[in-house]
Coordinates of C-alpha atoms and ligand atoms in Angstrom, one line a residue:
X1 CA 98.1 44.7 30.6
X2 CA 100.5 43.7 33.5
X3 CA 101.7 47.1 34.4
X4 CA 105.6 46.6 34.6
X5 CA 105.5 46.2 30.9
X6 CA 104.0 49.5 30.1
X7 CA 106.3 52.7 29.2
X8 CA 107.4 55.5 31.6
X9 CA 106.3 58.7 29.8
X10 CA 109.3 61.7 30.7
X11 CA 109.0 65.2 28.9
X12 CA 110.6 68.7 29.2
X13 CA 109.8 71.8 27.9
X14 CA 111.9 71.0 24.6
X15 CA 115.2 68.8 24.4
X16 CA 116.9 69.1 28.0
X17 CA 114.8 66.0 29.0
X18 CA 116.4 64.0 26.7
X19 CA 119.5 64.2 28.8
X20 CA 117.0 62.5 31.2
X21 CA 115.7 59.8 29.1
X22 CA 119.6 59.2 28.1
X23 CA 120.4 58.1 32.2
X24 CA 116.6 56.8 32.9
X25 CA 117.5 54.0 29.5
X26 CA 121.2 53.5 31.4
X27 CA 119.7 52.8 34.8
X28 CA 116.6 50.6 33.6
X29 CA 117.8 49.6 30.0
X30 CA 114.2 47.0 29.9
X31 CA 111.9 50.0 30.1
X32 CA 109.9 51.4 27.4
X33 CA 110.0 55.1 27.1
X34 CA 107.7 57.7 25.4
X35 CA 109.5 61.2 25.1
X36 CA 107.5 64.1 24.9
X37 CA 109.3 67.4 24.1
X38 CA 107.1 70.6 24.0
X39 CA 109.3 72.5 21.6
X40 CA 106.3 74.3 20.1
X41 CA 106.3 76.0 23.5
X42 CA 109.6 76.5 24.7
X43 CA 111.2 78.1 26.5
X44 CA 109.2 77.5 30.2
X45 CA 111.6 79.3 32.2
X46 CA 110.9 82.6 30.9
X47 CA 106.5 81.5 31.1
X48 CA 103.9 81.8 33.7
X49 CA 103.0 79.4 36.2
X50 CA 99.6 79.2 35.1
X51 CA 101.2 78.4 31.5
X52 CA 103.7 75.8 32.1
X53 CA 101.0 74.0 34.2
X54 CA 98.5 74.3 31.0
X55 CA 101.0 72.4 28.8
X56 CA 101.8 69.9 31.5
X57 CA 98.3 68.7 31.9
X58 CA 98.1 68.4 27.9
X59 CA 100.9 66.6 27.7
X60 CA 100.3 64.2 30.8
X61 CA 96.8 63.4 29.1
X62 CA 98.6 62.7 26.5
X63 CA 101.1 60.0 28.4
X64 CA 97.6 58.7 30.1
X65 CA 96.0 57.6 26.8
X66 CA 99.6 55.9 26.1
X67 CA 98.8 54.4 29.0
X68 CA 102.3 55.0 31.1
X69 CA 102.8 53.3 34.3
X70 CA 104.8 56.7 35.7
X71 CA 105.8 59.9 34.4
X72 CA 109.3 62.1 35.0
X73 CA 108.8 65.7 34.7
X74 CA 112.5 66.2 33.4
X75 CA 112.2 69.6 33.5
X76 CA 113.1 71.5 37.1
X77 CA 111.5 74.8 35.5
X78 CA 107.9 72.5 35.1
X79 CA 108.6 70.6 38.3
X80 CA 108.4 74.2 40.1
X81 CA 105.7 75.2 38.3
X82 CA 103.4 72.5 38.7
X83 CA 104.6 69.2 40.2
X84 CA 102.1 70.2 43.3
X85 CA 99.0 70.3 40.9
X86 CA 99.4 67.8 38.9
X87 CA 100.5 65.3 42.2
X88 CA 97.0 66.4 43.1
X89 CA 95.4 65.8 40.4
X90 CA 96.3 62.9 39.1
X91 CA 96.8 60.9 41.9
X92 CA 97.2 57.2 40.8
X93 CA 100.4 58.0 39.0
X94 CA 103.5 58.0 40.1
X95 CA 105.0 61.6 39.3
X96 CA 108.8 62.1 39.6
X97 CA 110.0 65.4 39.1
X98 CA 113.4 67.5 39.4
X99 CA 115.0 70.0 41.7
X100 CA 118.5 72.1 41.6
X101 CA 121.0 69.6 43.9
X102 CA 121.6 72.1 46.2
X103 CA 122.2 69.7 49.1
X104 CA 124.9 67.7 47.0
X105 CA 126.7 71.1 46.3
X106 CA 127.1 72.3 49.7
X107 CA 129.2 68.9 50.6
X108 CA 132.9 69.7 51.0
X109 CA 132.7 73.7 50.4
X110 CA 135.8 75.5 51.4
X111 CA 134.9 79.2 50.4
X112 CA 131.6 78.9 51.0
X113 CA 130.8 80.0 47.4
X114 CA 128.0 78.1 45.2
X115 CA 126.6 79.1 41.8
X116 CA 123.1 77.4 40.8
X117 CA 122.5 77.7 36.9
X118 CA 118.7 77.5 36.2
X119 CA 116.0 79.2 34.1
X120 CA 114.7 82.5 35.2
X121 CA 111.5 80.6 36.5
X122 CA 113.2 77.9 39.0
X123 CA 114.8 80.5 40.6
X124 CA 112.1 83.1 41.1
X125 CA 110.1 80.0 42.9
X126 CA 108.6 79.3 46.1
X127 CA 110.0 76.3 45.7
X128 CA 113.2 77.3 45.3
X129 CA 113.0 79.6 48.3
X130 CA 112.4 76.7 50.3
X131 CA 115.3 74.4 49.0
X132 CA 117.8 77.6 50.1
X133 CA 116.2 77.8 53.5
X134 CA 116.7 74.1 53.8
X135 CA 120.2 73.5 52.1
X136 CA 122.3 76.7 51.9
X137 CA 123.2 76.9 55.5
X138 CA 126.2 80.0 55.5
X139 CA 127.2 79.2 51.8
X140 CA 126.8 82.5 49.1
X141 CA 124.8 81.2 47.0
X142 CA 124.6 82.5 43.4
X143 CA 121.7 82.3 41.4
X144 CA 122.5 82.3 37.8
X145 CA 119.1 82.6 35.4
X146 CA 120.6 81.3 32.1
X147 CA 117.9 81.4 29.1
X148 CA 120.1 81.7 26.5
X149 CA 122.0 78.0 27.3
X150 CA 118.2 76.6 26.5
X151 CA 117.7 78.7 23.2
X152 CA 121.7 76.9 22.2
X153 CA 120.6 73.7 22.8
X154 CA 116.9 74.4 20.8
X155 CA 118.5 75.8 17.9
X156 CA 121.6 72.8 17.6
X157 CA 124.2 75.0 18.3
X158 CA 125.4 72.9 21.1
X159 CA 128.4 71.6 19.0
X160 CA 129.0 75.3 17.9
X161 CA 132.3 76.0 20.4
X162 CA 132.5 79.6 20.2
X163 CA 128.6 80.2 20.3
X164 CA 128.8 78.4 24.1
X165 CA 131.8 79.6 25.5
X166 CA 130.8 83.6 24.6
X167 CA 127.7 82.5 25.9
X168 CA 129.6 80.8 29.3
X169 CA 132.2 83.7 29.5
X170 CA 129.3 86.3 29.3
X171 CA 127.1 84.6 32.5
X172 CA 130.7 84.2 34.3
X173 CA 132.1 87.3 33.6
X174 CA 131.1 89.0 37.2
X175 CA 131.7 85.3 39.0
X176 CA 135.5 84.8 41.4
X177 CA 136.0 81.4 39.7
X178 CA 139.1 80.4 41.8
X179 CA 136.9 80.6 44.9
X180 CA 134.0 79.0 43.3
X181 CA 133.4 75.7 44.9
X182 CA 130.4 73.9 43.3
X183 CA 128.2 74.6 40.3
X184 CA 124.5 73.1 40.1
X185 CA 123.4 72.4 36.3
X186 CA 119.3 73.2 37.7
X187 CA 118.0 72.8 34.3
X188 CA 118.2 69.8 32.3
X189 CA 119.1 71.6 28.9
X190 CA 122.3 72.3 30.8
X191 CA 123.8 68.8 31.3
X192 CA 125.0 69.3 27.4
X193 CA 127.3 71.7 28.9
X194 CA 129.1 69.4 31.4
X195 CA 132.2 69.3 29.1
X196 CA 132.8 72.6 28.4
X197 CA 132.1 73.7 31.9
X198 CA 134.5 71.2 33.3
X199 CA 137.5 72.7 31.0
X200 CA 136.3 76.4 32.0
X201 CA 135.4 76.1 35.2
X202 CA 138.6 76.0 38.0
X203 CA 139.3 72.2 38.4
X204 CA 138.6 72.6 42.2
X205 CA 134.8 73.4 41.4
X206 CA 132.8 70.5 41.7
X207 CA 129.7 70.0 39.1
X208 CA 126.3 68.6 40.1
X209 CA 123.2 67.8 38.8
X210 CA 119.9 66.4 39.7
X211 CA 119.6 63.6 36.9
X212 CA 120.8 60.5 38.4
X213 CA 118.8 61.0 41.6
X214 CA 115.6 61.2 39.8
X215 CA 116.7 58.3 37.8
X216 CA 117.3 56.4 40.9
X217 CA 114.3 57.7 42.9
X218 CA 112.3 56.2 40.1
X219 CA 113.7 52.7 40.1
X220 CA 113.2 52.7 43.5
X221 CA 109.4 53.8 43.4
X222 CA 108.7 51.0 40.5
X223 CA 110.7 48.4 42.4
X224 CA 108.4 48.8 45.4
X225 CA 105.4 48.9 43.8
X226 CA 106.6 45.6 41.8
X227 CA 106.2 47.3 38.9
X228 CA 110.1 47.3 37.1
X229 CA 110.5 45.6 33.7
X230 CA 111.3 42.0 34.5
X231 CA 111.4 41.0 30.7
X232 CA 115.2 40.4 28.9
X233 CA 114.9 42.2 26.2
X234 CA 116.2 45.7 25.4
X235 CA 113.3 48.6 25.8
X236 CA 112.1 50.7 23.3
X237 CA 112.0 54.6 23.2
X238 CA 109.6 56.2 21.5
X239 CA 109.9 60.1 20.8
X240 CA 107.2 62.7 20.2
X241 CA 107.4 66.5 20.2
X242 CA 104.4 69.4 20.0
X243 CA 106.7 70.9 17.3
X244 CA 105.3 69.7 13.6
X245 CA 109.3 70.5 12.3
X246 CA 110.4 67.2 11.9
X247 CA 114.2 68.6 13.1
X248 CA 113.0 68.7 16.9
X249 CA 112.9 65.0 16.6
X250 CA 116.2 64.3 14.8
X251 CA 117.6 66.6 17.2
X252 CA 116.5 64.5 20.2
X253 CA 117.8 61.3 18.6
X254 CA 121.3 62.8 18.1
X255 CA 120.8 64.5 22.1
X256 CA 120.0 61.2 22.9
X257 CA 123.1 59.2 21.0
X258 CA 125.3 62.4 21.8
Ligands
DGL1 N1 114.8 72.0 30.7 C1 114.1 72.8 31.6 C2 114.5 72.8 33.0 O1 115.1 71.8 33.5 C3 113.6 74.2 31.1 C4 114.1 74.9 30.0 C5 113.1 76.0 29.5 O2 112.2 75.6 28.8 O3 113.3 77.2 29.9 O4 114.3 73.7 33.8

């Protein structure tokens, strides 16, 4: 099969990828997409390496007999964990993965003072470590584990208003938010929060995320290797989840229509 016409597999650790798929199917609206979400095994950010690696490997083999043509890890908790390996091992495939936009967050500071909201995981990282070496330059930077925003959007309480804003008011409650210049959503669960963070966050704080540049770092990668749906027609998505409760997968489609 000619290889532009075959799907791009992206998965997560549960739902937060769907956010993802939801700008991937904006970008490149001819591509075919197979979702994977490993709700049977979230949360990753609160797991071992040697864990969230295990279920990535399953779950690319998995996207390998589907017979993808790339794969997003939509997930910056798994790309921490394991992008490295899996680059290795499977080396004929593309693998696009996600990190906190700490570079896009330092642009235009005035106080110097930048939150990045992640799981307990992405922070701890070497990889991590080295993005702050690299981006953070004289800025305080705040590193904000947030598990409980993953378990909201897991359990469909994303719509519940006074379950997320407790939950917002709790994390902020130690944070200057009039000085507060930028705020990195470093977990893809978290872009369902852009709303409410805009209206509680000071409007001088500037909100970033990481999706779009995957998005756009994968169009390019397909583009150069000729490899971009050329074909008129409108892709199809196709969603799977290691969870056998048939609500993880309503859930995605009303994440993904949200
Ligand atoms: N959505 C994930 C991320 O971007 C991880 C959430 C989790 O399972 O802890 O980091």
């Amino acid at each position: 099969m000619d290889n532009s016409k075959k799907a791009i597999g992206v998965f997560d650790s549960g739902l937060g990828g769907i956010s993802v798929l939801r700008d991937l199917k904006e970008l490149m609206p001819n591509e075919n997409f197979i979702y994977y979400g490993d709700s049977a095994y979230a949360p990753y950010g609160v797991k071992t390496k040697d864990e969230i690696t295990k279920r990535c490997v399953e779950i690319i083999e998995f996207f390998i007999e589907k017979g993808v043509k790339a794969v997003v890890i939509a997930c910056n908790t798994a790309t921490s964990a394991s992008a490295n390996y899996l680059r290795k091992k499977y080396k004929d495939l593309p693998i696009i993965g996600m990190e906190p936009a700490l570079k896009v967050a330092t642009k235009g500071v005035k106080n110097n003072n930048i939150v990045v909201m992640a799981t307990p995981l992405t922070l701890k990282e070497k990889k991590f470590e080295k993005l702050m070496n690299k981006f953070m330059g004289n800025n305080n930077v705040i590193k904000m584990p947030c598990p409980k925003l993953v378990e909201i959007v897991e359990n469909d309480l994303i719509d519940d208003e006074n379950v997320v804003l407790d939950q917002i008011k709790e994390y902020y409650k130690n944070i200057d938010m009039d000085n507060l210049d930028s705020v990195v959503l470093g977990c893809t669960h978290f872009i369902f929060y852009r709303d409410y963070l805009k209206k509680f966050l000071s409007q001088k704080t500037n909100l970033v995320d990481g999706n779009l540049g995957t998005c756009r770092h994968l169009k390019d990668i397909l583009e150069e290797k000729n490899e971009l749906n050329k074909e008129d027609n409108i892709g199809k998505i196709e969603i799977y989840n290691s969870s056998e409760d048939q609500k993880y997968i309503n859930l995605s489609n009303k994440l993904l229509a949200r």
